[in-house]
Short mmCIF file of C-alpha atoms in Angstrom, two decimals:
data_model
loop_
_atom_site.label_atom_id
_atom_site.label_comp_id
_atom_site.label_asym_id
_atom_site.label_seq_id
_atom_site.Cartn_x
_atom_site.Cartn_y
_atom_site.Cartn_z
CA UNK A 1 -5.68 22.15 -9.39
CA UNK A 2 -3.63 22.50 -12.59
CA UNK A 3 -5.26 19.42 -14.17
CA UNK A 4 -8.69 20.85 -13.41
CA UNK A 5 -7.62 24.13 -14.96
CA UNK A 6 -6.45 22.42 -18.15
CA UNK A 7 -9.85 20.79 -18.61
CA UNK A 8 -11.51 24.21 -18.72
CA UNK A 9 -9.34 25.98 -21.27
CA UNK A 10 -12.29 26.35 -23.66
CA UNK A 11 -14.33 28.05 -20.96
CA UNK A 12 -11.75 30.68 -19.98
CA UNK A 13 -9.84 33.26 -22.00
CA UNK A 14 -7.35 33.90 -19.19
CA UNK A 15 -6.30 31.55 -16.40
CA UNK A 16 -3.85 32.26 -13.62
CA UNK A 17 -3.36 29.10 -11.58
CA UNK A 18 -1.45 28.61 -8.30
CA UNK A 19 0.30 31.99 -8.53
CA UNK A 20 2.71 32.75 -5.68
CA UNK A 21 5.11 35.65 -5.27
CA UNK A 22 7.42 36.55 -2.38
CA UNK A 23 9.34 39.73 -1.66
CA UNK A 24 11.87 39.94 1.18
CA UNK A 25 9.86 39.34 4.34
CA UNK A 26 6.48 39.43 2.57
CA UNK A 27 4.43 36.72 0.86
CA UNK A 28 2.54 39.00 -1.54
CA UNK A 29 0.66 36.21 -3.38
CA UNK A 30 -0.12 32.78 -1.98
CA UNK A 31 -1.40 30.15 -4.42
CA UNK A 32 -3.84 32.54 -6.13
CA UNK A 33 -6.22 31.44 -8.86
CA UNK A 34 -7.94 33.88 -11.21
CA UNK A 35 -9.95 32.84 -14.27
CA UNK A 36 -11.68 35.14 -16.75
CA UNK A 37 -14.28 34.08 -19.32
CA UNK A 38 -14.30 35.64 -22.81
CA UNK A 39 -16.54 38.68 -23.34
CA UNK A 40 -17.16 39.28 -19.62
CA UNK A 41 -16.39 41.93 -17.01
CA UNK A 42 -14.58 40.28 -14.12
CA UNK A 43 -14.16 42.50 -11.05
CA UNK A 44 -11.03 42.02 -8.95
CA UNK A 45 -11.57 43.29 -5.43
CA UNK A 46 -9.75 43.49 -2.12
CA UNK A 47 -8.38 45.97 0.37
CA UNK A 48 -5.18 47.87 -0.47
CA UNK A 49 -2.36 45.40 0.05
CA UNK A 50 -4.59 42.39 -0.77
CA UNK A 51 -2.39 41.54 -3.77
CA UNK A 52 -4.49 42.78 -6.72
CA UNK A 53 -1.75 44.96 -8.25
CA UNK A 54 0.92 42.32 -7.66
CA UNK A 55 -1.24 39.72 -9.45
CA UNK A 56 -1.71 42.03 -12.44
CA UNK A 57 2.04 42.82 -12.52
CA UNK A 58 2.69 39.07 -12.67
CA UNK A 59 0.32 38.85 -15.64
CA UNK A 60 2.15 41.71 -17.38
CA UNK A 61 5.64 40.35 -16.83
CA UNK A 62 6.60 43.28 -14.58
CA UNK A 63 7.08 40.70 -11.79
CA UNK A 64 8.18 37.11 -12.34
CA UNK A 65 6.10 34.57 -10.43
CA UNK A 66 7.78 32.20 -7.96
CA UNK A 67 5.31 29.48 -8.88
CA UNK A 68 2.13 28.94 -10.86
CA UNK A 69 1.07 29.03 -14.50
CA UNK A 70 -0.71 31.52 -16.76
CA UNK A 71 -2.76 30.58 -19.83
CA UNK A 72 -4.17 32.89 -22.50
CA UNK A 73 -6.65 31.33 -24.95
CA UNK A 74 -5.48 27.90 -23.70
CA UNK A 75 -1.83 28.61 -24.48
CA UNK A 76 0.72 28.76 -21.69
CA UNK A 77 2.35 32.19 -21.50
CA UNK A 78 5.10 33.87 -19.51
CA UNK A 79 5.57 37.50 -20.48
CA UNK A 80 8.88 39.08 -19.47
CA UNK A 81 7.97 42.64 -20.47
CA UNK A 82 4.83 44.76 -20.60
CA UNK A 83 5.42 45.17 -24.36
CA UNK A 84 5.15 41.40 -24.82
CA UNK A 85 1.82 41.49 -22.99
CA UNK A 86 0.55 44.30 -25.24
CA UNK A 87 1.69 42.52 -28.40
CA UNK A 88 -0.19 39.41 -27.24
CA UNK A 89 -3.45 41.27 -26.61
CA UNK A 90 -3.23 42.02 -22.87
CA UNK A 91 -3.34 45.72 -21.95
CA UNK A 92 -3.97 47.92 -18.93
CA UNK A 93 -5.58 51.30 -18.29
CA UNK A 94 -3.77 52.55 -15.18
CA UNK A 95 -5.37 54.63 -12.43
CA UNK A 96 -2.38 57.00 -12.52
CA UNK A 97 -2.34 58.15 -16.15
CA UNK A 98 1.18 58.16 -17.61
CA UNK A 99 0.86 60.22 -20.78
CA UNK A 100 3.14 62.60 -22.66
CA UNK A 101 1.02 65.67 -21.98
CA UNK A 102 2.91 67.98 -24.36
CA UNK A 103 2.11 65.73 -27.36
CA UNK A 104 -1.23 65.28 -29.05
CA UNK A 105 -3.80 62.53 -28.57
CA UNK A 106 -2.85 60.36 -31.54
CA UNK A 107 0.89 60.59 -30.70
CA UNK A 108 0.06 59.14 -27.28
CA UNK A 109 -1.97 56.29 -28.77
CA UNK A 110 0.64 55.21 -31.34
CA UNK A 111 3.82 56.10 -29.43
CA UNK A 112 6.60 53.63 -30.27
CA UNK A 113 4.71 52.12 -33.24
CA UNK A 114 3.94 55.03 -35.55
CA UNK A 115 2.63 54.11 -39.03
CA UNK A 116 5.35 54.98 -41.55
CA UNK A 117 5.40 56.25 -45.12
CA UNK A 118 8.96 55.52 -46.18
CA UNK A 119 11.21 57.00 -43.50
CA UNK A 120 8.58 59.39 -42.19
CA UNK A 121 5.59 59.10 -39.87
CA UNK A 122 2.35 58.79 -41.85
CA UNK A 123 0.33 61.46 -40.02
CA UNK A 124 -2.75 60.98 -42.23
CA UNK A 125 -2.94 57.24 -41.54
CA UNK A 126 -2.37 57.82 -37.82
CA UNK A 127 -5.21 60.36 -37.81
CA UNK A 128 -7.59 58.05 -39.70
CA UNK A 129 -6.75 55.01 -37.55
CA UNK A 130 -7.39 57.09 -34.40
CA UNK A 131 -10.69 58.45 -35.77
CA UNK A 132 -11.80 54.90 -36.59
CA UNK A 133 -11.22 53.70 -33.00
CA UNK A 134 -12.89 56.84 -31.59
CA UNK A 135 -15.95 56.26 -33.79
CA UNK A 136 -16.18 52.62 -32.65
CA UNK A 137 -16.09 53.73 -29.01
CA UNK A 138 -18.18 56.91 -29.47
CA UNK A 139 -15.31 59.06 -28.16
CA UNK A 140 -15.69 62.65 -29.31
CA UNK A 141 -12.16 64.01 -29.21
CA UNK A 142 -9.90 65.61 -31.80
CA UNK A 143 -6.92 63.26 -32.38
CA UNK A 144 -4.74 66.37 -32.89
CA UNK A 145 -5.66 67.96 -29.54
CA UNK A 146 -2.81 68.30 -27.03
CA UNK A 147 -3.24 65.87 -24.12
CA UNK A 148 -2.48 68.64 -21.58
CA UNK A 149 -5.73 70.37 -22.62
CA UNK A 150 -7.89 67.32 -21.84
CA UNK A 151 -9.83 66.61 -18.65
CA UNK A 152 -8.90 63.54 -16.57
CA UNK A 153 -11.89 61.63 -17.98
CA UNK A 154 -10.87 62.47 -21.57
CA UNK A 155 -7.31 61.30 -20.85
CA UNK A 156 -8.80 58.04 -19.60
CA UNK A 157 -10.78 57.63 -22.82
CA UNK A 158 -7.50 58.07 -24.75
CA UNK A 159 -5.93 55.27 -22.67
CA UNK A 160 -8.89 52.97 -23.39
CA UNK A 161 -8.61 53.77 -27.12
CA UNK A 162 -4.89 52.94 -26.91
CA UNK A 163 -5.69 49.55 -25.32
CA UNK A 164 -8.21 48.84 -28.10
CA UNK A 165 -5.61 49.84 -30.74
CA UNK A 166 -3.52 46.81 -29.67
CA UNK A 167 -6.51 44.56 -30.57
CA UNK A 168 -6.54 43.52 -26.93
CA UNK A 169 -8.38 40.39 -25.83
CA UNK A 170 -7.98 41.32 -22.16
CA UNK A 171 -8.07 44.91 -20.85
CA UNK A 172 -7.31 45.60 -17.19
CA UNK A 173 -9.00 48.78 -15.90
CA UNK A 174 -7.57 50.00 -12.59
CA UNK A 175 -9.96 52.36 -10.73
CA UNK A 176 -11.28 53.69 -14.06
CA UNK A 177 -14.03 55.87 -12.56
CA UNK A 178 -12.19 57.44 -9.61
CA UNK A 179 -12.27 60.89 -11.28
CA UNK A 180 -15.39 60.61 -13.43
CA UNK A 181 -18.82 62.22 -13.17
CA UNK A 182 -21.95 60.07 -13.30
CA UNK A 183 -22.46 60.95 -16.97
CA UNK A 184 -18.86 60.01 -17.79
CA UNK A 185 -19.23 56.73 -15.86
CA UNK A 186 -22.29 55.89 -17.97
CA UNK A 187 -20.27 56.58 -21.15
CA UNK A 188 -17.47 54.33 -19.88
CA UNK A 189 -19.99 51.56 -19.18
CA UNK A 190 -21.35 51.95 -22.74
CA UNK A 191 -17.79 51.48 -24.07
CA UNK A 192 -17.28 48.43 -21.83
CA UNK A 193 -20.50 46.84 -23.12
CA UNK A 194 -19.38 47.47 -26.72
CA UNK A 195 -16.05 45.77 -25.97
CA UNK A 196 -17.86 42.80 -24.39
CA UNK A 197 -19.83 42.33 -27.62
CA UNK A 198 -16.49 41.97 -29.43
CA UNK A 199 -15.59 39.21 -26.94
CA UNK A 200 -13.02 41.41 -25.17
CA UNK A 201 -12.69 40.56 -21.47
CA UNK A 202 -12.40 43.36 -18.94
CA UNK A 203 -10.65 42.91 -15.58
CA UNK A 204 -12.19 45.69 -13.51
CA UNK A 205 -10.41 46.85 -10.35
CA UNK A 206 -12.46 49.24 -8.22
CA UNK A 207 -13.45 50.00 -4.64
CA UNK A 208 -16.88 51.29 -5.67
CA UNK A 209 -19.30 48.53 -4.69
CA UNK A 210 -22.40 49.86 -6.46
CA UNK A 211 -20.45 50.15 -9.71
CA UNK A 212 -19.01 46.65 -9.40
CA UNK A 213 -22.47 45.14 -8.97
CA UNK A 214 -23.80 47.16 -11.91
CA UNK A 215 -21.16 46.37 -14.54
CA UNK A 216 -19.60 43.01 -13.54
CA UNK A 217 -20.48 39.48 -14.55
CA UNK A 218 -18.21 37.86 -11.96
CA UNK A 219 -16.36 39.09 -8.89
CA UNK A 220 -13.12 37.70 -7.42
CA UNK A 221 -12.15 38.83 -3.91
CA UNK A 222 -8.60 38.68 -2.57
CA UNK A 223 -7.41 39.16 1.00
CA UNK A 224 -3.84 39.14 2.38
CA UNK A 225 -2.41 37.79 -0.88
CA UNK A 226 -4.86 34.88 -1.05
CA UNK A 227 -7.81 34.06 -3.29
CA UNK A 228 -10.95 34.18 -1.13
CA UNK A 229 -13.88 33.70 -3.52
CA UNK A 230 -15.15 34.04 -7.09
CA UNK A 231 -18.90 34.48 -7.46
CA UNK A 232 -21.42 35.69 -10.05
CA UNK A 233 -22.06 39.41 -9.41
CA UNK A 234 -25.83 38.88 -9.35
CA UNK A 235 -25.47 36.63 -6.28
CA UNK A 236 -23.63 39.32 -4.27
CA UNK A 237 -24.57 42.37 -2.22
CA UNK A 238 -22.38 45.24 -1.04
CA UNK A 239 -22.35 43.85 2.52
CA UNK A 240 -21.33 40.38 1.27
CA UNK A 241 -18.41 41.84 -0.73
CA UNK A 242 -17.23 43.92 2.25
CA UNK A 243 -17.42 40.88 4.51
CA UNK A 244 -15.31 38.83 2.05
CA UNK A 245 -12.79 41.65 1.66
CA UNK A 246 -12.20 42.44 5.30
CA UNK A 247 -12.95 39.01 6.76
CA UNK A 248 -15.54 40.42 9.11
CA UNK A 249 -18.85 42.25 8.99
CA UNK A 250 -18.48 45.99 8.68
CA UNK A 251 -21.92 47.03 9.83
CA UNK A 252 -21.14 50.75 9.92
CA UNK A 253 -19.32 52.23 6.96
CA UNK A 254 -18.75 55.47 8.89
CA UNK A 255 -17.48 56.02 12.43
CA UNK A 256 -19.57 57.74 15.07
CA UNK A 257 -19.31 61.52 14.81
CA UNK A 258 -17.81 63.03 17.98
CA UNK A 259 -16.85 66.52 16.74
CA UNK A 260 -18.84 69.53 17.94
CA UNK A 261 -18.59 72.59 15.64
CA UNK A 262 -18.04 75.83 17.56
CA UNK A 263 -17.35 79.45 16.67
CA UNK A 264 -16.41 80.63 13.16
CA UNK A 265 -12.64 80.50 12.55
CA UNK A 266 -12.48 81.04 8.78
CA UNK A 267 -14.52 83.52 6.77
CA UNK A 268 -14.23 83.73 2.98
CA UNK A 269 -15.86 86.64 1.14
CA UNK A 270 -16.21 87.00 -2.64
CA UNK A 271 -13.19 84.83 -3.52
CA UNK A 272 -12.63 85.05 -7.29
CA UNK A 273 -9.82 83.56 -9.40
CA UNK A 274 -9.95 84.71 -13.01
CA UNK A 275 -6.97 82.86 -14.55
CA UNK A 276 -8.77 80.49 -16.97
CA UNK A 277 -12.42 79.87 -16.04
CA UNK A 278 -12.25 79.42 -12.27
CA UNK A 279 -14.19 80.34 -9.11
CA UNK A 280 -16.42 83.40 -8.96
CA UNK A 281 -17.63 85.23 -5.86
CA UNK A 282 -17.22 82.28 -3.46
CA UNK A 283 -18.30 83.09 0.11
CA UNK A 284 -18.64 80.78 3.11
CA UNK A 285 -17.70 80.31 6.76
CA UNK A 286 -15.93 77.40 8.47
CA UNK A 287 -16.35 76.74 12.18
CA UNK A 288 -13.88 75.37 14.67
CA UNK A 289 -14.25 71.58 14.87
CA UNK A 290 -16.43 71.45 11.74
CA UNK A 291 -16.13 69.14 8.74
CA UNK A 292 -17.37 71.13 5.73
CA UNK A 293 -17.90 68.97 2.65
CA UNK A 294 -17.45 70.44 -0.83
CA UNK A 295 -19.62 68.73 -3.46
CA UNK A 296 -20.12 69.29 -7.17
CA UNK A 297 -19.65 67.65 -10.53
CA UNK A 298 -16.21 67.25 -12.09
CA UNK A 299 -15.43 70.66 -13.62
CA UNK A 300 -17.38 72.58 -10.96
CA UNK A 301 -14.07 74.10 -9.71
CA UNK A 302 -14.16 72.54 -6.24
CA UNK A 303 -10.37 72.11 -6.21
CA UNK A 304 -9.90 75.75 -7.27
CA UNK A 305 -11.31 76.87 -3.89
CA UNK A 306 -8.69 75.05 -1.81
CA UNK A 307 -5.88 75.90 -4.26
CA UNK A 308 -6.85 79.60 -4.02
CA UNK A 309 -6.89 79.46 -0.21
CA UNK A 310 -3.51 77.70 -0.21
CA UNK A 311 -1.77 80.28 -2.40
CA UNK A 312 -1.15 78.05 -5.43
CA UNK A 313 -3.84 79.68 -7.58
CA UNK A 314 -3.85 83.44 -8.22
CA UNK A 315 -6.77 85.21 -6.55
CA UNK A 316 -8.00 88.33 -8.36
CA UNK A 317 -10.42 89.53 -5.66
CA UNK A 318 -12.00 88.57 -2.37
CA UNK A 319 -10.99 88.47 1.30
CA UNK A 320 -10.04 85.69 3.71
CA UNK A 321 -10.28 86.10 7.49
CA UNK A 322 -8.79 83.71 10.08
CA UNK A 323 -10.07 84.40 13.62
CA UNK A 324 -11.43 87.73 12.31
CA UNK A 325 -8.00 88.82 11.07
CA UNK A 326 -7.45 89.30 7.34
CA UNK A 327 -4.89 86.88 5.85
CA UNK A 328 -3.37 86.79 2.37
CA UNK A 329 -1.86 83.53 1.18
CA UNK A 330 0.05 84.50 -1.97
CA UNK A 331 2.25 81.39 -1.81
CA UNK A 332 2.05 77.94 -0.26
CA UNK A 333 4.80 78.99 2.21
CA UNK A 334 2.61 81.86 3.41
CA UNK A 335 -0.38 79.53 3.69
CA UNK A 336 1.63 77.10 5.85
CA UNK A 337 2.82 79.98 8.07
CA UNK A 338 -0.82 81.06 8.43
CA UNK A 339 -1.69 77.50 9.58
CA UNK A 340 -3.37 76.22 6.38
CA UNK A 341 -2.67 72.70 5.08
CA UNK A 342 -3.69 71.01 1.80
CA UNK A 343 -3.80 67.29 1.02
CA UNK A 344 -4.00 67.21 -2.79
CA UNK A 345 -6.15 64.88 -4.92
CA UNK A 346 -3.43 63.35 -7.11
CA UNK A 347 -1.53 61.48 -4.41
CA UNK A 348 1.16 60.09 -6.73
CA UNK A 349 1.88 63.21 -8.79
CA UNK A 350 1.47 65.99 -6.19
CA UNK A 351 1.29 64.25 -2.81
CA UNK A 352 4.23 61.90 -2.32
CA UNK A 353 7.90 61.74 -3.27
CA UNK A 354 7.52 58.21 -4.59
CA UNK A 355 11.18 57.12 -4.61
CA UNK A 356 12.00 58.61 -1.19
CA UNK A 357 11.39 57.12 2.24
CA UNK A 358 8.62 57.63 4.78
CA UNK A 359 10.82 59.83 6.96
CA UNK A 360 11.42 62.39 4.19
CA UNK A 361 7.76 62.30 3.14
CA UNK A 362 6.72 62.91 6.76
CA UNK A 363 8.86 65.98 7.43
CA UNK A 364 9.03 67.65 3.99
CA UNK A 365 6.29 70.26 4.63
CA UNK A 366 8.07 71.41 7.78
CA UNK A 367 11.75 71.19 6.78
CA UNK A 368 12.75 74.51 8.37
CA UNK A 369 12.02 73.01 11.81
CA UNK A 370 14.76 70.38 11.46
CA UNK A 371 17.84 72.56 10.98
CA UNK A 372 19.81 73.16 14.18
CA UNK A 373 21.93 76.22 15.01
CA UNK A 374 24.84 74.60 13.15
CA UNK A 375 22.82 74.48 9.94
CA UNK A 376 22.80 70.67 10.01
CA UNK A 377 19.66 68.54 10.06
CA UNK A 378 18.63 67.32 13.51
CA UNK A 379 18.38 63.58 12.79
CA UNK A 380 16.89 62.79 16.21
CA UNK A 381 14.04 65.28 15.73
CA UNK A 382 13.39 63.84 12.23
CA UNK A 383 13.19 60.31 13.70
CA UNK A 384 10.98 61.42 16.58
CA UNK A 385 8.49 63.25 14.32
CA UNK A 386 8.43 60.42 11.76
CA UNK A 387 7.70 57.98 14.61
CA UNK A 388 4.84 60.27 15.69
CA UNK A 389 3.39 60.20 12.15
CA UNK A 390 3.67 56.38 11.93
CA UNK A 391 2.21 55.80 15.42
CA UNK A 392 -0.54 58.43 15.49
CA UNK A 393 -1.73 57.70 11.94
CA UNK A 394 -1.40 53.88 12.39
CA UNK A 395 0.80 53.59 9.29
CA UNK A 396 1.62 49.95 8.47
CA UNK A 397 5.31 49.94 7.47
CA UNK A 398 8.42 47.86 8.25
CA UNK A 399 10.47 50.98 9.08
CA UNK A 400 10.92 54.75 8.71
CA UNK A 401 13.37 54.10 5.87
CA UNK A 402 10.83 52.19 3.76
CA UNK A 403 10.15 53.86 0.39
CA UNK A 404 6.69 55.42 0.48
CA UNK A 405 5.96 54.16 -3.04
CA UNK A 406 5.94 50.58 -1.71
CA UNK A 407 3.09 51.29 0.74
CA UNK A 408 -0.60 50.76 -0.02
CA UNK A 409 -2.65 53.81 -1.05
CA UNK A 410 -4.28 54.05 2.37
CA UNK A 411 -0.95 54.06 4.19
CA UNK A 412 0.50 56.65 1.79
CA UNK A 413 -2.49 58.89 2.52
CA UNK A 414 -1.96 58.51 6.28
CA UNK A 415 1.67 59.63 5.92
CA UNK A 416 0.54 62.71 3.96
CA UNK A 417 -2.04 63.53 6.65
CA UNK A 418 0.59 63.13 9.35
CA UNK A 419 3.00 65.33 7.41
CA UNK A 420 0.54 68.20 7.40
CA UNK A 421 -0.37 67.74 11.05
CA UNK A 422 3.31 68.32 11.92
CA UNK A 423 2.83 71.88 10.60
CA UNK A 424 0.13 72.31 13.31
CA UNK A 425 -2.57 73.61 10.95
CA UNK A 426 -5.84 75.18 12.04
CA UNK A 427 -7.43 74.79 8.58
CA UNK A 428 -7.00 71.33 7.02
CA UNK A 429 -8.15 71.05 3.38
CA UNK A 430 -8.58 67.55 1.97
CA UNK A 431 -9.11 66.98 -1.76
CA UNK A 432 -10.60 63.50 -2.41
CA UNK A 433 -8.80 62.06 0.66
CA UNK A 434 -10.06 58.49 0.14
CA UNK A 435 -9.71 58.26 -3.63
CA UNK A 436 -8.47 54.80 -4.66
CA UNK A 437 -8.48 53.53 -1.06
CA UNK A 438 -10.20 50.35 0.07
CA UNK A 439 -13.18 50.17 2.39
CA UNK A 440 -11.20 49.20 5.52
CA UNK A 441 -8.57 51.95 5.07
CA UNK A 442 -11.34 54.46 4.29
CA UNK A 443 -12.89 53.79 7.68
CA UNK A 444 -9.53 54.53 9.36
CA UNK A 445 -9.14 57.80 7.39
CA UNK A 446 -12.70 58.82 8.39
CA UNK A 447 -11.84 58.15 12.05
CA UNK A 448 -8.75 60.33 11.75
CA UNK A 449 -10.72 63.18 10.11
CA UNK A 450 -13.42 63.10 12.81
CA UNK A 451 -10.76 62.93 15.56
CA UNK A 452 -8.97 65.97 14.10
CA UNK A 453 -12.24 67.91 13.96
CA UNK A 454 -12.89 66.87 17.59
CA UNK A 455 -9.56 68.49 18.49
CA UNK A 456 -10.89 71.79 17.09
CA UNK A 457 -9.42 71.84 13.57
CA UNK A 458 -11.53 73.33 10.80
CA UNK A 459 -11.73 70.75 8.01
CA UNK A 460 -12.77 71.22 4.39
CA UNK A 461 -13.23 68.01 2.44
CA UNK A 462 -13.81 67.70 -1.30
CA UNK A 463 -15.37 64.38 -2.31
CA UNK A 464 -17.07 62.91 -5.37
CA UNK A 465 -18.58 60.14 -3.24
CA UNK A 466 -22.00 61.14 -2.02
CA UNK A 467 -22.24 58.52 0.78
CA UNK A 468 -18.92 59.81 2.13
CA UNK A 469 -20.10 63.44 2.21
CA UNK A 470 -23.36 62.47 3.88
CA UNK A 471 -21.56 60.10 6.27
CA UNK A 472 -18.97 62.34 7.91
CA UNK A 473 -19.56 66.05 7.19
CA UNK A 474 -21.54 68.63 9.23
CA UNK A 475 -22.45 70.89 6.31
CA UNK A 476 -21.97 70.62 2.54
CA UNK A 477 -21.05 73.49 0.21
CA UNK A 478 -22.23 72.64 -3.33
CA UNK A 479 -20.34 74.09 -6.31
CA UNK A 480 -21.75 74.51 -9.81
CA UNK A 481 -19.67 75.90 -12.67
CA UNK A 482 -17.33 77.88 -10.41
CA UNK A 483 -20.02 79.34 -8.15
CA UNK A 484 -21.53 78.39 -4.81
CA UNK A 485 -24.93 76.84 -5.60
CA UNK A 486 -25.88 76.39 -1.95
CA UNK A 487 -24.71 75.36 1.53
CA UNK A 488 -26.81 72.68 3.23
CA UNK A 489 -26.91 71.02 6.65
CA UNK A 490 -25.78 67.42 6.13
CA UNK A 491 -28.34 65.81 8.43
CA UNK A 492 -31.19 67.64 6.67
CA UNK A 493 -30.18 67.17 3.02
CA UNK A 494 -30.50 64.36 0.45
CA UNK A 495 -28.47 63.12 -2.53
CA UNK A 496 -31.23 64.46 -4.78
CA UNK A 497 -30.93 68.00 -3.36
CA UNK A 498 -27.13 67.99 -3.74
CA UNK A 499 -27.36 66.78 -7.37
CA UNK A 500 -30.01 69.41 -8.12
CA UNK A 501 -27.76 72.16 -6.71
CA UNK A 502 -24.76 70.76 -8.62
CA UNK A 503 -26.59 71.44 -11.89
CA UNK A 504 -27.83 74.93 -10.88
CA UNK A 505 -25.49 77.01 -13.06
CA UNK A 506 -24.84 74.58 -15.93
#
């Protein structure tokens, strides 16, 4: 295989040949090959846990390979640090954005390599160099703007500009559109096409099939740490990719709906949050056993609704009734006592305690329940409830003591769901519950959501994925610029109607 690879060095900008990597008890990569042509978009696909991230970490020198060789522009390489990779023209735009939010845009781009004038940072040169990259990429941001004031999509554009500033030949984009609107996705695709013209190669990791087929030249699919196939994107369909990823045909992307909405359990009247532009006069009802979708463009303040109901956003006016009785959730603790639960969108920053184990992450929302009369933690109860989370949510993990950060995204999300179910909520609010999760794990999450609704829980689900909203909800509340633009019956609506409502107050 290596001899064949050497013959093709002119054809490929990057070659990873025979890559294997083992961790204790797990063969994460097994003789993987991955070859990227210059000036192309090469999609890397697979379920969570397929080995995509491990392969990229081997490229970046974060992990050392057990066997195999890597070539860049025909030259054998072995990076030992991410900085070496950057200095050699290989960069990555991470899904979880790691920026210094208190500093400005240009500081974040040139951090650790500021242009100097004598002993001091040359602010003028840094500004001009940033403007030049922004102009090339048609990014309309002020280099002196604080990062904390940017939207997620603008932060992502800053990361792409940073990658370009290293004169990268290869840019890895990990789930780059998971938080973007359709307009922002189109802008990203324009930037990608401009980079392709400069012979930059893009490795594009995403679970969004339609996007992959639209932007990619080639697609490589991995499964269980092995290379499965590399094919031209134009020869593939969504069903073919799914079949390669999961090793079987997945004829139905959504489980059968078994929940039967009943009487109204939650009534929201005129909910308004005035701190910064937020929600205005939001009113709706949620029924027992109902899955209510919340749709809208990024910036429509969908998340503000669930944050207001959960007591983590100040409400200036409006009333909330649970079973006809007025409730006031001024804090998250009050919300939990009133049987509300919230699974947040940013799993890594606000959902999990990354360096702690599954047991802690399972019981943390309900800690008061685990202290006995002596004031000591009841270890047996902790173990029993953690086992319930692992078993009932079908979490794939070696043990309760495994660090949650080492699990796949889908399994992390299942632990978070289980954690909130231990609080015995009546109202379960889910903000982008399948973001960054592969197609197989998504199906399992959908099954869990429908099963919970079937048990009588009222579920509110925010999603940017239209097929998901249409596939598992009963009704859809559409937000536009902080206001309710309409509430539609899922089985009677269309994508076009939802998009039209989303733009109602823009």
